[in-house]
Structures are given as C-alpha cells and as structure tokens.
Coordinates of C-alpha atoms in Angstrom, one line a residue:
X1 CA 178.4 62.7 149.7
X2 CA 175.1 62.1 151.6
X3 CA 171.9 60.9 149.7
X4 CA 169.1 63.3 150.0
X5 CA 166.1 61.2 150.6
X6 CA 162.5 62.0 151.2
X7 CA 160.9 62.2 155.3
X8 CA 159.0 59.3 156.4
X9 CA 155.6 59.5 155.7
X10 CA 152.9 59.2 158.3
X11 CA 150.5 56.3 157.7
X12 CA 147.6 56.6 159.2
X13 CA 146.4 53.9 161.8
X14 CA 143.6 51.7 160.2
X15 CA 139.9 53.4 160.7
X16 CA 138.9 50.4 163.3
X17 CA 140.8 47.5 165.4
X18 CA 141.0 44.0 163.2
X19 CA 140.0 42.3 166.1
X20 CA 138.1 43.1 169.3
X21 CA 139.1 42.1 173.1
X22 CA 136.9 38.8 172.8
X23 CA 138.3 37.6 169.9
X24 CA 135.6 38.8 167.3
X25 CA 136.5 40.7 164.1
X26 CA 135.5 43.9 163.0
X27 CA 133.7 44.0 159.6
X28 CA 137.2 46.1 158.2
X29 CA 139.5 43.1 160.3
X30 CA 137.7 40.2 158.6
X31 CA 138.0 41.8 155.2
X32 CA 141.7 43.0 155.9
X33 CA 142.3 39.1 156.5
X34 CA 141.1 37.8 154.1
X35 CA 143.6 35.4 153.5
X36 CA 143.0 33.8 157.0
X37 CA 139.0 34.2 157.4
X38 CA 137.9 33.4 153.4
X39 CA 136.0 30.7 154.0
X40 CA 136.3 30.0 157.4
X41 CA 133.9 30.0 160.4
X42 CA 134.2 33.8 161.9
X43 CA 132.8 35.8 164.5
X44 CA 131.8 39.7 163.4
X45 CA 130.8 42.6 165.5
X46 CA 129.0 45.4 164.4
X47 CA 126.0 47.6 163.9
X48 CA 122.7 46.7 161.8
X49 CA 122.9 49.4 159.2
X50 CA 120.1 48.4 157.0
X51 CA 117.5 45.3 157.0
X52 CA 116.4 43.9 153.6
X53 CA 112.4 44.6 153.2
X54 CA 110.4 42.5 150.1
X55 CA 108.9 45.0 147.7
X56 CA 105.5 45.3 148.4
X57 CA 102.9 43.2 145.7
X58 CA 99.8 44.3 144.9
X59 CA 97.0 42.6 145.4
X60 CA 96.1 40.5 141.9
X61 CA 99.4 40.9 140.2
X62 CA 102.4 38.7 139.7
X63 CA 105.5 39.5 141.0
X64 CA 109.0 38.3 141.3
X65 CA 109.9 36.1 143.8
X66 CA 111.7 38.3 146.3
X67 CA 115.3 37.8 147.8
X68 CA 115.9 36.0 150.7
X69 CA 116.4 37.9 153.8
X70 CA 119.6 39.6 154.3
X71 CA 120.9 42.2 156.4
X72 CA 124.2 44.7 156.6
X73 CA 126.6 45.5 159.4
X74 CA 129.0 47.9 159.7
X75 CA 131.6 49.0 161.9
X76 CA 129.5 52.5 162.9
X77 CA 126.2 53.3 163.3
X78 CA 124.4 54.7 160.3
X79 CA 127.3 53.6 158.2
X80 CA 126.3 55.0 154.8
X81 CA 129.2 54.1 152.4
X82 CA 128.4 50.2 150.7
X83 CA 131.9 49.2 150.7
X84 CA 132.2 49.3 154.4
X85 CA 128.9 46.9 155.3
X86 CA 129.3 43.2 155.5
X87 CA 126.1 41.0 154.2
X88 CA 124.5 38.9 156.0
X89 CA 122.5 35.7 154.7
X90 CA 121.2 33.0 155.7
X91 CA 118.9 33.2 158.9
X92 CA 115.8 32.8 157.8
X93 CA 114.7 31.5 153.8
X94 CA 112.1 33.9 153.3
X95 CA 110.2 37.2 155.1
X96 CA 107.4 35.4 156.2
X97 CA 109.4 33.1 158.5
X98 CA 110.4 36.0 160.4
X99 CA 107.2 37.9 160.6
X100 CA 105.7 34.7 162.0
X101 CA 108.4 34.5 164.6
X102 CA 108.5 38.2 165.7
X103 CA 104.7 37.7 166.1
X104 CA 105.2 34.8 168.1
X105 CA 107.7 36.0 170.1
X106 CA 105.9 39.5 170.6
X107 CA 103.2 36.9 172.1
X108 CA 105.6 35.2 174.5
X109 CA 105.1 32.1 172.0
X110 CA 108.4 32.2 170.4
X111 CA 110.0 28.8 170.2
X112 CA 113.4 28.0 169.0
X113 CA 113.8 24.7 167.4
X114 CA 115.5 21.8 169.4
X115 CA 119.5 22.2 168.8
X116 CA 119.5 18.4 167.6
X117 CA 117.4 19.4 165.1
X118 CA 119.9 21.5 163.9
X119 CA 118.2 24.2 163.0
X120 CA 118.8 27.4 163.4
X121 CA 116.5 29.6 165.3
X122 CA 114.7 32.6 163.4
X123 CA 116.4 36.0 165.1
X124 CA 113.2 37.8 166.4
X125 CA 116.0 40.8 168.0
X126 CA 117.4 42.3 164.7
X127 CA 117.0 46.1 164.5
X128 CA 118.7 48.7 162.7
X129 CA 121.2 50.5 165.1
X130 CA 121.5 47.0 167.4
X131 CA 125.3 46.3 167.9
X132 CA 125.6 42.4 167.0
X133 CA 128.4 39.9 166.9
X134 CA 127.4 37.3 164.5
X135 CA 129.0 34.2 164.2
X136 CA 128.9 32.5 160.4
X137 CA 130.9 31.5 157.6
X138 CA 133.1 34.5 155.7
X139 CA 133.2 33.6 152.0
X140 CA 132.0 35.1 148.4
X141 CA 129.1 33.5 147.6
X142 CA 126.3 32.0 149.9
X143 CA 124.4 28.5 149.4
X144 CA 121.4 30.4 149.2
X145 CA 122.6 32.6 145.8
X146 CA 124.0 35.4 147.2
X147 CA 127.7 36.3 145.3
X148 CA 129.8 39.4 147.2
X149 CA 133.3 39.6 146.0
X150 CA 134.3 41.8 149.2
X151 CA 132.7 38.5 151.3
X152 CA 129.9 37.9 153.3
X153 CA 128.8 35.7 156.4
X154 CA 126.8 32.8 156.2
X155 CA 124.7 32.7 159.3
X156 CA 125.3 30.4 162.3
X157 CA 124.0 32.4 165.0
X158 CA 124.3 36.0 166.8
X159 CA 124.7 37.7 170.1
X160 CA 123.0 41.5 170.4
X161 CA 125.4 43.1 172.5
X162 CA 123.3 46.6 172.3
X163 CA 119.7 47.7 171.7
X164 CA 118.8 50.3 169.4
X165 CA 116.1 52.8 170.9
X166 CA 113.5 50.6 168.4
X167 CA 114.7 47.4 169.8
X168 CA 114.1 48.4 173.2
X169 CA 110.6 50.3 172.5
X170 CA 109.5 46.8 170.8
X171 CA 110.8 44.7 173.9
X172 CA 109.0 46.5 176.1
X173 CA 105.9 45.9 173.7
X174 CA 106.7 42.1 174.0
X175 CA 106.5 42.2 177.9
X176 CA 102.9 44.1 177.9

C-alpha cells in the first residue's frame, strides 16, 4: 500500500531581504525578528513614505497640543498599505525645532550640537521619497508617548543614502 499525500506547496520567498549587504534591516526583516531586535539598538533602511505635519491653528483659538514629530518608512517608495511602515520618533520634540533648523541650514547656519553634549542633531535632510537607514532603538512604545504594537524606532541618528527629486530641488536652494 502507498499513502497518497498531497504535492509540496510552493511558498513564496518573503516580499523583501531581512537584512541588507551592510548589515541594516529592512522595515519587514526587523519586524520578522522580532524576537532578536525588540528592544534593541537597530539599524533600518528604507524610504520616507509620509512626514507627520501639525494641524494648522487658527489665529485666536485654542488648540491641542500637537504630536511630536514622527515619520514613516517603508520598504518601497510610495508604500501605501499602514502595516508595512515603520514609525519613527524621536528626532526632534516639536515642529518648530525643525523648521528653525531647516531655516538655518537653508542659510548655511545649521549647527549640530557638540557630540559631548549628547544631543542629537535636528535632521534638516528628511523628504518623502529619500531612501534612509536610520539607526535607533526597535521597541513598542517610545519615551516620548508613542505606543505601536508592530514596533517602532527610537531615533539615534540616520544616513540618507538617496535623494528624492524634492530633496535635491531644496539642496540646490540651500547652495544659492
């Protein structure tokens, strides 16, 4: 008698690698392990596919406090589906932080704080589309509030490793 059993089913290969040649993870390989990367210090690449603004206050009314500034990578550009973005927190504690340091910087008057400091410099080069690897802490919720049960990375630092077309157009604004 021989057992009739089923054909081997094809598994697909995963959508993206867990890990890139220098050692980084993709936002899919630091959620796939998560057993090793929850609440360690991490390097992710991917794209900026959306930058927290503030709601706009009009003038003479009270309104909420906004959120701190946060941003989303992805794996692909234009990623549009939540569950594939990673959060990131933690780079600057409020909106006008950064508008003051893009200004500076766009005047050539961008200082980063001294390392002994330790503070963390204000990124002036985030821009939807950029490819970044950012370096932070991968856990659920942030010391500034923030609470993701998928994870997110607490900001430490960043390298952009591509410009978006709006990055360049406002570098070249910077050098003029």
């Amino acid at each position: 008698m021989s057992p009739s059993l089923p054909n081997v089913p094809t598994i697909p290969p995963p959508p993206h690698p867990v890990t890139y040649p220098d050692s980084s993870y993709s936002v899919y390989g630091v959620r796939r392990r998560e057993g090793v990367t929850m609440n360690t210090d991490v390097a992710v690449t991917g794209y900026i596919v959306e930058i927290y603004t503030p709601p706009e206050c009009e003038e003479g009314r009270t309104c909420p406090t906004p959120a701190a500034p946060h941003l989303w990578i992805a794996d692909t550009r234009g990623e549009a589906d939540e569950s594939n973005r990673l959060m990131i927190v933690g780079y600057a504690e409020n909106q006008a932080q950064i508008d003051e340091a893009v200004e500076q910087a766009r005047r050539g008057r961008y200082e980063p704080p001294d390392p002994e400091t330790g503070l963390l410099p204000i990124p002036t080069d985030f821009f939807v589309g950029n490819k970044v690897k950012v370096n932070g802490r991968f856990t659920r919720i942030s010391g500034s509030g923030f609470n993701v049960s998928e994870g997110l990375l607490e900001y430490r630092g960043h390298e952009t490793l591509e410009q978006s077309p709006e990055a360049q157009a406002a570098a070249t604004q910077r050098r003029r």
